[in-house]
Short mmCIF file of C-alpha atoms and ligand atoms in Angstrom, two decimals:
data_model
loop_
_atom_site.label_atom_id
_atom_site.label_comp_id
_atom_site.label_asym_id
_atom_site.label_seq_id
_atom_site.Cartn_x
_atom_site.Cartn_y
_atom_site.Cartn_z
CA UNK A 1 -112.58 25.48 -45.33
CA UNK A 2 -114.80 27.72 -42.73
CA UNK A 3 -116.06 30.86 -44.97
CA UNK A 4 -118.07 30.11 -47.87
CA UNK A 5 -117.70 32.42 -50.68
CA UNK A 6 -121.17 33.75 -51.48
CA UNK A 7 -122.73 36.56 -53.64
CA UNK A 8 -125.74 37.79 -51.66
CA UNK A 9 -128.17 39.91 -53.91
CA UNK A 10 -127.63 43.50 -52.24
CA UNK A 11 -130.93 45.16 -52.76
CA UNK A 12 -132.67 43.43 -49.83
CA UNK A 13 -129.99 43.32 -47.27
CA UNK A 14 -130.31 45.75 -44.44
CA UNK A 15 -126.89 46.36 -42.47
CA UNK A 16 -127.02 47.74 -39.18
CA UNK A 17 -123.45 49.19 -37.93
CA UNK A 18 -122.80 49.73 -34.54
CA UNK A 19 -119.90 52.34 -34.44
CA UNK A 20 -118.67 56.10 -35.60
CA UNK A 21 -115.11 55.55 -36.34
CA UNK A 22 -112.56 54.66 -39.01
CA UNK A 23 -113.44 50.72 -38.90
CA UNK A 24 -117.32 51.61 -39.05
CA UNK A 25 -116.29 53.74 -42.20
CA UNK A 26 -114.17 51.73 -43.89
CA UNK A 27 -117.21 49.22 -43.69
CA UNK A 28 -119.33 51.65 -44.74
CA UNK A 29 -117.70 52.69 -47.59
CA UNK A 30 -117.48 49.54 -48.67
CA UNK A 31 -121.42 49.00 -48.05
CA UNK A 32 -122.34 51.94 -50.15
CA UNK A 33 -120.83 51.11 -53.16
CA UNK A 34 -123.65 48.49 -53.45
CA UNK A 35 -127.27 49.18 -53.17
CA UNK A 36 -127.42 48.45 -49.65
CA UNK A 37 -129.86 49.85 -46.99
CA UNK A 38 -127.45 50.94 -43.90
CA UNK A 39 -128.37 52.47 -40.26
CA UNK A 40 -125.53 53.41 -37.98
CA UNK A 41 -125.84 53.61 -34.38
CA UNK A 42 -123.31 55.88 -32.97
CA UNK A 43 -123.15 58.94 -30.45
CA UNK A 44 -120.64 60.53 -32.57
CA UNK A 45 -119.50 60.10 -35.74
CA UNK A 46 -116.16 60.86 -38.15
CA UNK A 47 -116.81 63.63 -40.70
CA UNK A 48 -116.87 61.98 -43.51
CA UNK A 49 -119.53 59.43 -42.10
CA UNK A 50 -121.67 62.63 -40.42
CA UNK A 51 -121.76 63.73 -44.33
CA UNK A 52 -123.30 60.55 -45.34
CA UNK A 53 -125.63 60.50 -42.89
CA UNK A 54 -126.43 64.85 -43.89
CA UNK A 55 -126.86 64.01 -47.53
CA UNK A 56 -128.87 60.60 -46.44
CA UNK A 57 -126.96 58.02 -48.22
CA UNK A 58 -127.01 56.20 -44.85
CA UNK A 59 -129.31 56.63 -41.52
CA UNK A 60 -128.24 57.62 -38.58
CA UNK A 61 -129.16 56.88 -34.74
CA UNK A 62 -127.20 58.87 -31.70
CA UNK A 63 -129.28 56.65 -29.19
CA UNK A 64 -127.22 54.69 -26.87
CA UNK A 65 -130.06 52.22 -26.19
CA UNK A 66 -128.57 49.48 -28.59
CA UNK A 67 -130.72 46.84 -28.51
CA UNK A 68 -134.18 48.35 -29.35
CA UNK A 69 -132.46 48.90 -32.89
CA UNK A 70 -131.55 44.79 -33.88
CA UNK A 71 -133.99 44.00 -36.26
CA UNK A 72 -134.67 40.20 -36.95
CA UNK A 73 -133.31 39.71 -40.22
CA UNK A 74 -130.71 42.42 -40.53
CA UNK A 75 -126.78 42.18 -41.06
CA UNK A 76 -125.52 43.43 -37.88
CA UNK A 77 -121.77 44.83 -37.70
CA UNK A 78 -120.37 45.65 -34.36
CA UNK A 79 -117.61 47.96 -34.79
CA UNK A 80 -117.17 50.16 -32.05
CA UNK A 81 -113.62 50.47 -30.36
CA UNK A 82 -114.96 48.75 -27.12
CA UNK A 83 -114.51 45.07 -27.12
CA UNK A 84 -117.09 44.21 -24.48
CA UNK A 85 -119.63 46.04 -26.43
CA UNK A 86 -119.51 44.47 -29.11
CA UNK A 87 -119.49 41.78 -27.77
CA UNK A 88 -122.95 42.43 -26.11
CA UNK A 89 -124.35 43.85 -29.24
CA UNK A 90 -123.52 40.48 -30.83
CA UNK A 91 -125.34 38.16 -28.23
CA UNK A 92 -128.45 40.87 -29.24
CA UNK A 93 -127.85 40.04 -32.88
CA UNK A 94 -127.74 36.31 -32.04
CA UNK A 95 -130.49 35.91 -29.85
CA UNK A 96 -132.68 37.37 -33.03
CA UNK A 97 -131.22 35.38 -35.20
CA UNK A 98 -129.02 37.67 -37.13
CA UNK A 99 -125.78 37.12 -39.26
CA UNK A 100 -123.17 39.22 -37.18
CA UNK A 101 -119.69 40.52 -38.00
CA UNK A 102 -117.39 41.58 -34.87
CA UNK A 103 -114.57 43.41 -36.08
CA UNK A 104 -111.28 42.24 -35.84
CA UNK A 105 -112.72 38.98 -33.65
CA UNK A 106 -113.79 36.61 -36.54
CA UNK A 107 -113.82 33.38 -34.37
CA UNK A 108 -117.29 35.38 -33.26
CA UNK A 109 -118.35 36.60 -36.17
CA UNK A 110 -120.53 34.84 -38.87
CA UNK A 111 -119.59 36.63 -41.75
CA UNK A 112 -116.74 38.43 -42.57
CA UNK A 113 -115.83 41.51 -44.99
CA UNK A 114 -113.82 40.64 -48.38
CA UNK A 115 -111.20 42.35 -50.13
CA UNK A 116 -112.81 43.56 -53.25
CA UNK A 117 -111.82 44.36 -56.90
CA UNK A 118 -114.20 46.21 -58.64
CA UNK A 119 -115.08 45.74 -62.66
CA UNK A 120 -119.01 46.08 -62.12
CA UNK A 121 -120.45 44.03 -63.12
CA UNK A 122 -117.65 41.24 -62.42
CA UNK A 123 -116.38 41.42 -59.29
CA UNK A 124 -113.84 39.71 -57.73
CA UNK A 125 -113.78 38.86 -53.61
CA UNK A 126 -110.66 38.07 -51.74
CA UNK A 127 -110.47 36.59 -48.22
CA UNK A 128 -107.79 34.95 -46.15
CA UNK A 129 -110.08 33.63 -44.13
CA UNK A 130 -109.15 36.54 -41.68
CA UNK A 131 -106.19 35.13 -41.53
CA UNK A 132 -103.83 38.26 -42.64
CA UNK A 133 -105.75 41.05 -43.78
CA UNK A 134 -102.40 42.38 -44.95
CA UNK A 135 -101.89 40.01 -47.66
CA UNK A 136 -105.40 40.02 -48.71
CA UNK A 137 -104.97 44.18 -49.50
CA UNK A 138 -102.03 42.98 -51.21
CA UNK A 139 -103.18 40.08 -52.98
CA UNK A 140 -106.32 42.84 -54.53
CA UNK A 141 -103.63 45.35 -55.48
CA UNK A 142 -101.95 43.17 -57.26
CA UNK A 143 -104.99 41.32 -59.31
CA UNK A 144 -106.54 44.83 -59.60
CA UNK A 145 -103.17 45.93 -61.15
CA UNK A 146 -103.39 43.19 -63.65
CA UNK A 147 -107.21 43.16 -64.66
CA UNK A 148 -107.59 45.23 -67.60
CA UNK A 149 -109.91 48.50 -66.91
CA UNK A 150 -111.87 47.58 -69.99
CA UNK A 151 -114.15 44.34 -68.30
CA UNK A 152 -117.06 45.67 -67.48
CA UNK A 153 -117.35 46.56 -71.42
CA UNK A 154 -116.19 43.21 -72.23
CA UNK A 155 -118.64 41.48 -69.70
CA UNK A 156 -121.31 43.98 -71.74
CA UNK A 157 -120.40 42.31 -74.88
CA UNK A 158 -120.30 38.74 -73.66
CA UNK A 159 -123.81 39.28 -72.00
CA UNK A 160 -124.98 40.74 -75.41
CA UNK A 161 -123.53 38.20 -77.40
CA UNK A 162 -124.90 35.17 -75.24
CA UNK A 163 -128.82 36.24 -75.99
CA UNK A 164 -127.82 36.08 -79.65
CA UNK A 165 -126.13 32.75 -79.41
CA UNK A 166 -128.96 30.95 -76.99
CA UNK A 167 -131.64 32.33 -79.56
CA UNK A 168 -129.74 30.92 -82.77
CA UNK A 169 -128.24 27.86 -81.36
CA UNK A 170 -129.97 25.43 -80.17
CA UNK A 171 -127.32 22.89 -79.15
CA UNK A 172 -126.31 22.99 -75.66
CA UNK A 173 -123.08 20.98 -76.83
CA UNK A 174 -122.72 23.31 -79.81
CA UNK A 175 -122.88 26.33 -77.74
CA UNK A 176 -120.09 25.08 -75.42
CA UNK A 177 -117.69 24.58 -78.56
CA UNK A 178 -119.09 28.49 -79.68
CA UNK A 179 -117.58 29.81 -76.42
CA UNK A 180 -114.40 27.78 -76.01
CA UNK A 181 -113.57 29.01 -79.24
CA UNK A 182 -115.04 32.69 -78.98
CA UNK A 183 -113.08 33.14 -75.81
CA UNK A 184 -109.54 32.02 -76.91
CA UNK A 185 -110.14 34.03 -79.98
CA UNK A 186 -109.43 37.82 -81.04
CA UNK A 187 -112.52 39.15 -79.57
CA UNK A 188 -111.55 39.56 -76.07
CA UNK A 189 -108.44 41.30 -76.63
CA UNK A 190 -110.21 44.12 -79.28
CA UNK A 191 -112.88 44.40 -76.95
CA UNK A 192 -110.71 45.02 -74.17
CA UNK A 193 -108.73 47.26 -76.94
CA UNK A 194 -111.77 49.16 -77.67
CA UNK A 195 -112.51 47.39 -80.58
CA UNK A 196 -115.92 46.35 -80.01
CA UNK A 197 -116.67 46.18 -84.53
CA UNK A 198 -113.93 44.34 -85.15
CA UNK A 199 -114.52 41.88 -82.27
CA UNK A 200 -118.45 41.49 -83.65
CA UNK A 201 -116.97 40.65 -86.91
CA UNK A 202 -114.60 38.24 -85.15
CA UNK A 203 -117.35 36.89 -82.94
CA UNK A 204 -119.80 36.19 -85.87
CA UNK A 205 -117.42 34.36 -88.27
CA UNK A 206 -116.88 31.96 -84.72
CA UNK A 207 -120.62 31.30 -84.42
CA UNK A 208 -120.83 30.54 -88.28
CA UNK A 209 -117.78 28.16 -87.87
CA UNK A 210 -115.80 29.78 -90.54
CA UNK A 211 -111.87 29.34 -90.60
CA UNK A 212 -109.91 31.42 -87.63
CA UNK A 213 -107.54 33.57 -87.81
CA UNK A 214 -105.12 34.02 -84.81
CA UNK A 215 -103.98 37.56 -83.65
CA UNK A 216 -100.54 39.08 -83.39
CA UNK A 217 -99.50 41.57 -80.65
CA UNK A 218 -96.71 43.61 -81.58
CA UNK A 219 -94.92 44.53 -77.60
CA UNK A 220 -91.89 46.92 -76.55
CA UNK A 221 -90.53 44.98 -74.30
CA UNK A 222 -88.47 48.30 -73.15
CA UNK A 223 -85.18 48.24 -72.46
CA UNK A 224 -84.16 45.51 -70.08
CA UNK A 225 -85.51 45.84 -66.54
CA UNK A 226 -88.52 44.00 -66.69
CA UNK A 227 -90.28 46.30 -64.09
CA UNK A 228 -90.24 48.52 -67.05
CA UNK A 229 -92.97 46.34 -68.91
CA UNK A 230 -96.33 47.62 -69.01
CA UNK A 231 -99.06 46.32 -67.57
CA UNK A 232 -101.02 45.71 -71.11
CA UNK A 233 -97.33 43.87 -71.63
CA UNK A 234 -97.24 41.63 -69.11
CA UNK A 235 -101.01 40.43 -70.05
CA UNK A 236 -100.28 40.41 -73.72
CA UNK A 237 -97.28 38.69 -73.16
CA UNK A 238 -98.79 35.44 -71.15
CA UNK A 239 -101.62 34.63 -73.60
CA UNK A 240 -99.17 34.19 -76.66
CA UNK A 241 -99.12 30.62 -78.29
CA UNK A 242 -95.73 31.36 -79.84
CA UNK A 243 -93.64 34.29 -79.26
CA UNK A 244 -90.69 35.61 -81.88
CA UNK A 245 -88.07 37.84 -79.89
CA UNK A 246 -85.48 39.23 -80.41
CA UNK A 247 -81.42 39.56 -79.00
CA UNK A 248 -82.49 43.33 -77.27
CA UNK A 249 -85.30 41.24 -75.51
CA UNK A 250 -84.09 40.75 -71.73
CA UNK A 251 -84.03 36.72 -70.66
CA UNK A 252 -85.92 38.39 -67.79
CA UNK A 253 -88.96 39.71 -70.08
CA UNK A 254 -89.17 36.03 -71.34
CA UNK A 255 -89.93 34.48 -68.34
CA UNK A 256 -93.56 36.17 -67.98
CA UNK A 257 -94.08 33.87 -71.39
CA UNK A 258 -96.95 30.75 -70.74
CA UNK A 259 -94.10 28.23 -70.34
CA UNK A 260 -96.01 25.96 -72.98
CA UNK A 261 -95.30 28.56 -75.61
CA UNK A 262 -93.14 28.10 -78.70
CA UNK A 263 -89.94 30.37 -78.42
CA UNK A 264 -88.45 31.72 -81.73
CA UNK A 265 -85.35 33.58 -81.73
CA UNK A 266 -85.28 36.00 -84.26
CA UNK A 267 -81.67 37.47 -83.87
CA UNK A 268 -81.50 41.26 -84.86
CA UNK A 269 -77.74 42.05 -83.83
CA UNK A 270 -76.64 44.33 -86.32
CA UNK A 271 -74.21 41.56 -88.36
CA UNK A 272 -76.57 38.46 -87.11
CA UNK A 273 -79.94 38.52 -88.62
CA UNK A 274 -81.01 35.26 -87.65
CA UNK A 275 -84.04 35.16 -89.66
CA UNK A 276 -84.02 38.06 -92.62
CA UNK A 277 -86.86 40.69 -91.93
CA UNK A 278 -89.12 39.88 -94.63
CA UNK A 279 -88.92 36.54 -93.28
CA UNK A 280 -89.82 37.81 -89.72
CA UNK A 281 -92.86 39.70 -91.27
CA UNK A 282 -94.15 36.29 -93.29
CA UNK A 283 -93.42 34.08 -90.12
CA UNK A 284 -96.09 36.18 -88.46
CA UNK A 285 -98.58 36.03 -91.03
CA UNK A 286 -98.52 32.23 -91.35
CA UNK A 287 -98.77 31.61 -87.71
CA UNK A 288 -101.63 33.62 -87.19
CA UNK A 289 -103.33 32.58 -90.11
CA UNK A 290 -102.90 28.83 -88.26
CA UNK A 291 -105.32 30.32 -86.25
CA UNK A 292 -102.37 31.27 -83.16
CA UNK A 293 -101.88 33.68 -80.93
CA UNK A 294 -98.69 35.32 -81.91
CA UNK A 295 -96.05 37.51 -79.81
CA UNK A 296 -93.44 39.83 -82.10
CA UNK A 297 -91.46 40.80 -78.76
CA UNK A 298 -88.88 43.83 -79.93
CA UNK A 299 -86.74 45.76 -77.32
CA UNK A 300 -87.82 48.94 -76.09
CA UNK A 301 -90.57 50.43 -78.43
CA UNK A 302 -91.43 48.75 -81.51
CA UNK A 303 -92.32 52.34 -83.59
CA UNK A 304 -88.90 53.86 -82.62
CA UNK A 305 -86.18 52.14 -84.54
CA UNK A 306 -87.65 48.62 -84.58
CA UNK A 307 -88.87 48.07 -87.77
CA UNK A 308 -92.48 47.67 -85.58
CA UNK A 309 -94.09 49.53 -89.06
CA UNK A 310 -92.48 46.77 -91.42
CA UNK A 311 -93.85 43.73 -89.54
CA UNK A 312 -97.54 44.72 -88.97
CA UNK A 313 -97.66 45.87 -92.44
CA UNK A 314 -98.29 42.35 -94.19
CA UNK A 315 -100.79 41.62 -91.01
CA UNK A 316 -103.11 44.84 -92.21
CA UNK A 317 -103.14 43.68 -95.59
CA UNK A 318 -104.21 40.54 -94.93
CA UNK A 319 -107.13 41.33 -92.34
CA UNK A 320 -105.34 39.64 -89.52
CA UNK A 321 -106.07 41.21 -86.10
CA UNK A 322 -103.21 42.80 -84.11
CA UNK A 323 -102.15 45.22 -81.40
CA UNK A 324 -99.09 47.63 -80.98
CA UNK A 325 -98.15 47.79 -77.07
CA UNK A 326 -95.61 50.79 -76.97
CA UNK A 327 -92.65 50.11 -74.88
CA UNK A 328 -89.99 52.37 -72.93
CA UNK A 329 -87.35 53.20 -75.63
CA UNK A 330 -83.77 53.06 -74.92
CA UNK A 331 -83.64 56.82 -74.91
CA UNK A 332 -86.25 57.11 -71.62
CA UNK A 333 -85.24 54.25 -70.14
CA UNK A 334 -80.95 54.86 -70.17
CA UNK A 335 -81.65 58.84 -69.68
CA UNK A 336 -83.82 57.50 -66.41
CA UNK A 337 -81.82 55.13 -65.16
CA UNK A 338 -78.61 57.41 -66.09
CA UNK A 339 -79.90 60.32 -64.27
CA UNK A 340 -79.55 62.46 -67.20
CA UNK A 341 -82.93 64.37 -68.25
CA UNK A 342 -83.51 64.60 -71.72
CA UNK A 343 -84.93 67.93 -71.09
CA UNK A 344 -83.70 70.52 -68.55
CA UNK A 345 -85.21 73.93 -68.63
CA UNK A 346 -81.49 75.10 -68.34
CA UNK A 347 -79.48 72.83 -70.44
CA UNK A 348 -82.21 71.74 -73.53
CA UNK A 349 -85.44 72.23 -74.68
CA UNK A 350 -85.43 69.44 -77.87
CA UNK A 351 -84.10 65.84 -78.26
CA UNK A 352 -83.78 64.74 -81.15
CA UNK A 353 -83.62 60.74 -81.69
CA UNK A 354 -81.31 59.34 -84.47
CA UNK A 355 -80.02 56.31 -85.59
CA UNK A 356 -76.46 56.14 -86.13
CA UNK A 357 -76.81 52.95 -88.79
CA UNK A 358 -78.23 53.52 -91.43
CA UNK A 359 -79.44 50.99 -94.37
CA UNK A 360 -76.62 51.62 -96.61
CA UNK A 361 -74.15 50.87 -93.78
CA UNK A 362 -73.13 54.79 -93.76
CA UNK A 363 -74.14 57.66 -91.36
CA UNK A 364 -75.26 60.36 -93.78
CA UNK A 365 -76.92 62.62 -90.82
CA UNK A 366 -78.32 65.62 -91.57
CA UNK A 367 -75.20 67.30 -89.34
CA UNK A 368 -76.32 70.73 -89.66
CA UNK A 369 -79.34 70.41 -87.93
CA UNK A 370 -77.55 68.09 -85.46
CA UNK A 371 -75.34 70.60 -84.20
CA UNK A 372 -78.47 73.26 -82.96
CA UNK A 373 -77.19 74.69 -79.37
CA UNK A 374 -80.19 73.57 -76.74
CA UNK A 375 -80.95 70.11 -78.04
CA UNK A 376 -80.19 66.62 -77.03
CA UNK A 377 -79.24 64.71 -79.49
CA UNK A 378 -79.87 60.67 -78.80
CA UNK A 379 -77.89 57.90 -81.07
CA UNK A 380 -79.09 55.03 -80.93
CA UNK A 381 -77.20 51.89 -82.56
CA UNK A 382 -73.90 54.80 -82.99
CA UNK A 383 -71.39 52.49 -81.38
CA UNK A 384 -69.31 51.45 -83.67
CA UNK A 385 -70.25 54.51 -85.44
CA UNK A 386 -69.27 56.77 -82.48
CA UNK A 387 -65.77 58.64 -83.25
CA UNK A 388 -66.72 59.34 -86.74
CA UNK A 389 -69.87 60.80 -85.36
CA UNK A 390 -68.50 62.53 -82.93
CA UNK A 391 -65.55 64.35 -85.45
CA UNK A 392 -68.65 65.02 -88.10
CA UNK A 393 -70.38 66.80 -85.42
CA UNK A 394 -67.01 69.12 -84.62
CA UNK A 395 -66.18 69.55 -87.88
CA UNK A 396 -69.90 70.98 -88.77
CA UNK A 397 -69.21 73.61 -85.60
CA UNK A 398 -70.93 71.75 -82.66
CA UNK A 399 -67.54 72.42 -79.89
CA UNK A 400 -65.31 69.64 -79.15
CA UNK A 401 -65.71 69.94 -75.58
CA UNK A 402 -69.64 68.89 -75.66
CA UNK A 403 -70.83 66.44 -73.07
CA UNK A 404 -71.29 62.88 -74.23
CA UNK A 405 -72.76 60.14 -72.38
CA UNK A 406 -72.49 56.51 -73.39
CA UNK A 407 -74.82 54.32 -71.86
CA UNK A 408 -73.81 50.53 -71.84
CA UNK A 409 -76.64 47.93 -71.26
CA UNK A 410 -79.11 51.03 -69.69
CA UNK A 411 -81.43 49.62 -66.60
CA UNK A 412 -80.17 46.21 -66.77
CA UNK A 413 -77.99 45.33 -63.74
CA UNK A 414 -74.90 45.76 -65.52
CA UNK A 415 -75.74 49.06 -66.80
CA UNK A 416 -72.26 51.56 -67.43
CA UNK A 417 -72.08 55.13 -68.05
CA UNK A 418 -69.08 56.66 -69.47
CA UNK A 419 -68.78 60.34 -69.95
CA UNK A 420 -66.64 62.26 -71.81
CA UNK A 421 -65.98 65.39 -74.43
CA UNK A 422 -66.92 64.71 -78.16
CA UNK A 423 -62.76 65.26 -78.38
CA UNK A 424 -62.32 62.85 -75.79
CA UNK A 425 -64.67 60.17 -77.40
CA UNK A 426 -61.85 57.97 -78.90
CA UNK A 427 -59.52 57.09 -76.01
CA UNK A 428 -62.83 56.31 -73.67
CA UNK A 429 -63.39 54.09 -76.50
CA UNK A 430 -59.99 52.49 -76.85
CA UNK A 431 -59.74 51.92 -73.46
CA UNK A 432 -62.73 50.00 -72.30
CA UNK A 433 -64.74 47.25 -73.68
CA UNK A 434 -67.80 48.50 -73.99
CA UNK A 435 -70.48 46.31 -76.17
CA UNK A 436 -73.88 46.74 -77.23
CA UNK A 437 -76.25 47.53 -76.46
CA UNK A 438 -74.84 51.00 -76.30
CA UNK A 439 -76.91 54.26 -75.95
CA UNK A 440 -75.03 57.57 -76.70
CA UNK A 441 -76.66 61.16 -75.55
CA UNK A 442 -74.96 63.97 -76.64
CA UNK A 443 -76.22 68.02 -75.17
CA UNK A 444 -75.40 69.48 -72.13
CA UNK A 445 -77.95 67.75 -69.90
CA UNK A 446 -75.05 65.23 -69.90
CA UNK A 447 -73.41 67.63 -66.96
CA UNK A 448 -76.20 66.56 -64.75
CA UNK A 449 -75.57 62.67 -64.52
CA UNK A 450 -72.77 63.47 -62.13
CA UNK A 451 -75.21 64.90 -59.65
CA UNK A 452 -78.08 63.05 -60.16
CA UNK A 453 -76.97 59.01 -60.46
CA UNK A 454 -78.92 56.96 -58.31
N1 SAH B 501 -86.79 49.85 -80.52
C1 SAH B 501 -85.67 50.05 -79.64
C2 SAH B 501 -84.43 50.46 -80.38
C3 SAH B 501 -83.88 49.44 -81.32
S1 SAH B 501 -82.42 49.97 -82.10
C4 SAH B 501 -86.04 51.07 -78.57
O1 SAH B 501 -87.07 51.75 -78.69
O2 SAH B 501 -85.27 51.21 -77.59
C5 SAH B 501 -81.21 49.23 -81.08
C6 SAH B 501 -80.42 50.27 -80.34
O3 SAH B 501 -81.15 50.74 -79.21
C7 SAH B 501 -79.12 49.76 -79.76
O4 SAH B 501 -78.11 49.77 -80.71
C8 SAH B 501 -78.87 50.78 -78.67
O5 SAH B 501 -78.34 51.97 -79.20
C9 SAH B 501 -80.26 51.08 -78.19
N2 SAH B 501 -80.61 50.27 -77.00
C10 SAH B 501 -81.62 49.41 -76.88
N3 SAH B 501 -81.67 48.90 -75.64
C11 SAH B 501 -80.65 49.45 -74.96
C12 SAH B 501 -80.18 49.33 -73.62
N4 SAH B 501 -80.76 48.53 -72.74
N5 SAH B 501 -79.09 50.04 -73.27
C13 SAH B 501 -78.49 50.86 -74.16
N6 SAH B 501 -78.89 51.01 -75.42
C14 SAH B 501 -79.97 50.33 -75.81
#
């Protein structure tokens, strides 16, 4: 390998940047954000780096007589947009014995500029060995994407919690097995939660080697396309010893799993209940109390029609930590992907969400309200449900020629949308196949999906 990945302390660096452009200011930029001491030689220089120099974050020389400025000892970076200046300003740099950077020649240049991600105090620097700056930029999006905003607390905590630990424990061995345990246990997660009391509670029982319990995270996995995860998702998701989903779970979502993890299917079609809830809610508490970090993946939101309540309800009671991750419900997700607002200034100003199964096996709606002119009304689990629906809704005045959307398998690839009348309801449903899961929206805003599918 030729660059070696170095922190230098910043404090007593001076950088000395030959240039008044865009490459001297992205460099600059960079500089600043670090307690660096910087001096720019330049005739001229871009607005934004003539306001640096006005409200003397950085110093600035106009003189054209370079070399008088090298100081031994000093970072030099020659950025200007001549080549064969730079190059000169570089055998300056050299001959004093200073680190140089040429920009965009690195076979020249001694040091080079990473890519940076930024959770002060933990930062994280990203070359390809000037290789393909492209994929570097990339490479930090994507990593700063992932990282949770929340480090720099959680470094906070760590650094606090280390003086504790070094002062009790004496044990170097003993203080390795403290932070193997401390880190695959609850605290990082509620810190990064916010949960900083919780996680002190957590961390202290680890340091007095009392019995662990695991955590549960409770994730919408949202309604198919697994773009649609979030990011706190996607994290969640990967650190999870054994993960319970269920059937609205997309085999796509399950592949961001740690491939070592147990997989438990759960069922949860509406006639297959592959384990019964109450022994979903227990399987939970035992595997966390094994000490494990346990995934409850449920499709689309967990607090809108998923039982999500129920299954955290036994985890409260019994003191074990866990975390709700909302999810894109059905209802966003098909409407989205459907191109039918839920909400049009013209067409609807409520939605109303309702189930169209209800415990009993009945659909007992509350039809009057249903029927309110201006609202979208969203069914979810309706379709076997849907024709009687549909005549309740006429019968209570809502008019048979209302728009109704069915939305079959919404964002996955082989998402349908059939529209219709409420009248016309039962021969769209006679004649195609359509299976679950199935989405129904029911309002006017139903008019729009003809104009704006994408
Ligand atoms: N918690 C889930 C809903 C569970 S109830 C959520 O927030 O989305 C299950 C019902 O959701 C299904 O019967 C169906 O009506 C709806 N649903 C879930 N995913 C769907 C999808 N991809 N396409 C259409 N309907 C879906």
């Amino acid at each position: 390998m030729n660059w070696l990945p170095l922190y230098h302390r910043s404090n007593n660096v001076k950088f000395i940047i030959f240039g008044g452009g865009q490459v001297a200011q992205r460099k600059v930029q960079t500089l600043l954000k670090f307690d660096v001491d910087v001096t720019l030689i330049s005739p001229k220089l871009m607005p934004v780096l003539q306001n640096l120099a006005s409200e003397a974050k950085i110093k600035h020389l106009a003189s054209e007589a370079l070399q008088e400025h090298v100081i031994a000892g000093s970072c030099v970076v020659a950025a200007t947009n001549n080549s064969a200046v730079n190059k000169s300003i570089s055998q300056w740099a050299k001959a004093l014995a200073c680190p140089v950077s040429i920009a965009d020649d690195p076979l020249n240049s001694d040091f080079i500029f990473p890519a940076i991600v930024d959770r002060n105090p933990v930062t994280i620097a990203i070359s390809s060995s000037s290789e393909s700056p492209a994929l570097t930029r990339y490479l930090r999006n994507q990593l700063d994407a992932a990282l949770p905003t929340r480090i720099p607390q959680l470094a906070n905590f760590v650094s606090r919690l280390r003086k504790s630990i070094r002062s009790s424990v004496e044990n170097t061995e003993q203080r390795q097995r403290i932070w193997r345990k401390l880190m695959s246990s609850a605290m990082p997660n509620l810190v990064l939660a916010g949960k900083e009391d919780q996680a002190l509670v957590i961390s202290d029982s680890v340091i007095a080697d009392k019995e662990q319990l695991g955590q549960v995270f409770l994730v919408g996995a949202g309604p198919g396309d697994p773009e649609l995860l979030t990011l706190k998702a996607v994290r969640l998701i990967q650190q999870a010893d054994v993960v319970f989903y269920d059937r609205l779970v997309s085999p796509a979502i399950l592949e961001y799993c740690n491939p070592k993890a147990e997989m438990r299917y759960v069922g949860k079609a509406m006639s297959d209940h592959a384990v019964p809830q109450e022994g979903i809610n227990q399987l939970l508490v035992d595997h966390a109390k094994l000490g494990k970090t346990v995934l409850r993946l449920k499709g689309g939101d967990p607090f809108i029609f998923g039982r999500g309540g129920e299954e955290i309800e036994q985890l409260a009671e019994d003191g074990i930590p866990f975390q709700v991750v909302p999810g894109i419900t059905a209802a966003s997700g098909c409407s989205s992907y459907a191109g039918i607002p839920l909400t049009h200034r013209d067409y609807a100003q409520s939605v109303r969400f309702v189930t169209g199964h209800l415990k009993d096996g009945t659909t007992n709606l509350p039809w009057d309200e249903l029927i309110h002119p201006q609202q979208t009304l969203v069914i979810y689990m309706g379709l076997t449900g849907i024709v009687h629906i549909s005549q309740q809704l006429i019968a209570h005045g809502m008019s048979s020629d209302t728009s109704i959307a069915l939305i079959e398998k919404g964002t996955q690839p082989e998402q349908k949308v059939y529209t219709s009348t409420l009248a016309g309801i039962e021969s769209v449903i006679s004649t195609n196949k359509i299976s679950a899961p199935t989405l129904t929206i029911i309002g006017d805003v139903v008019k729009l999906h003809k104009k704006l599918i994408w």
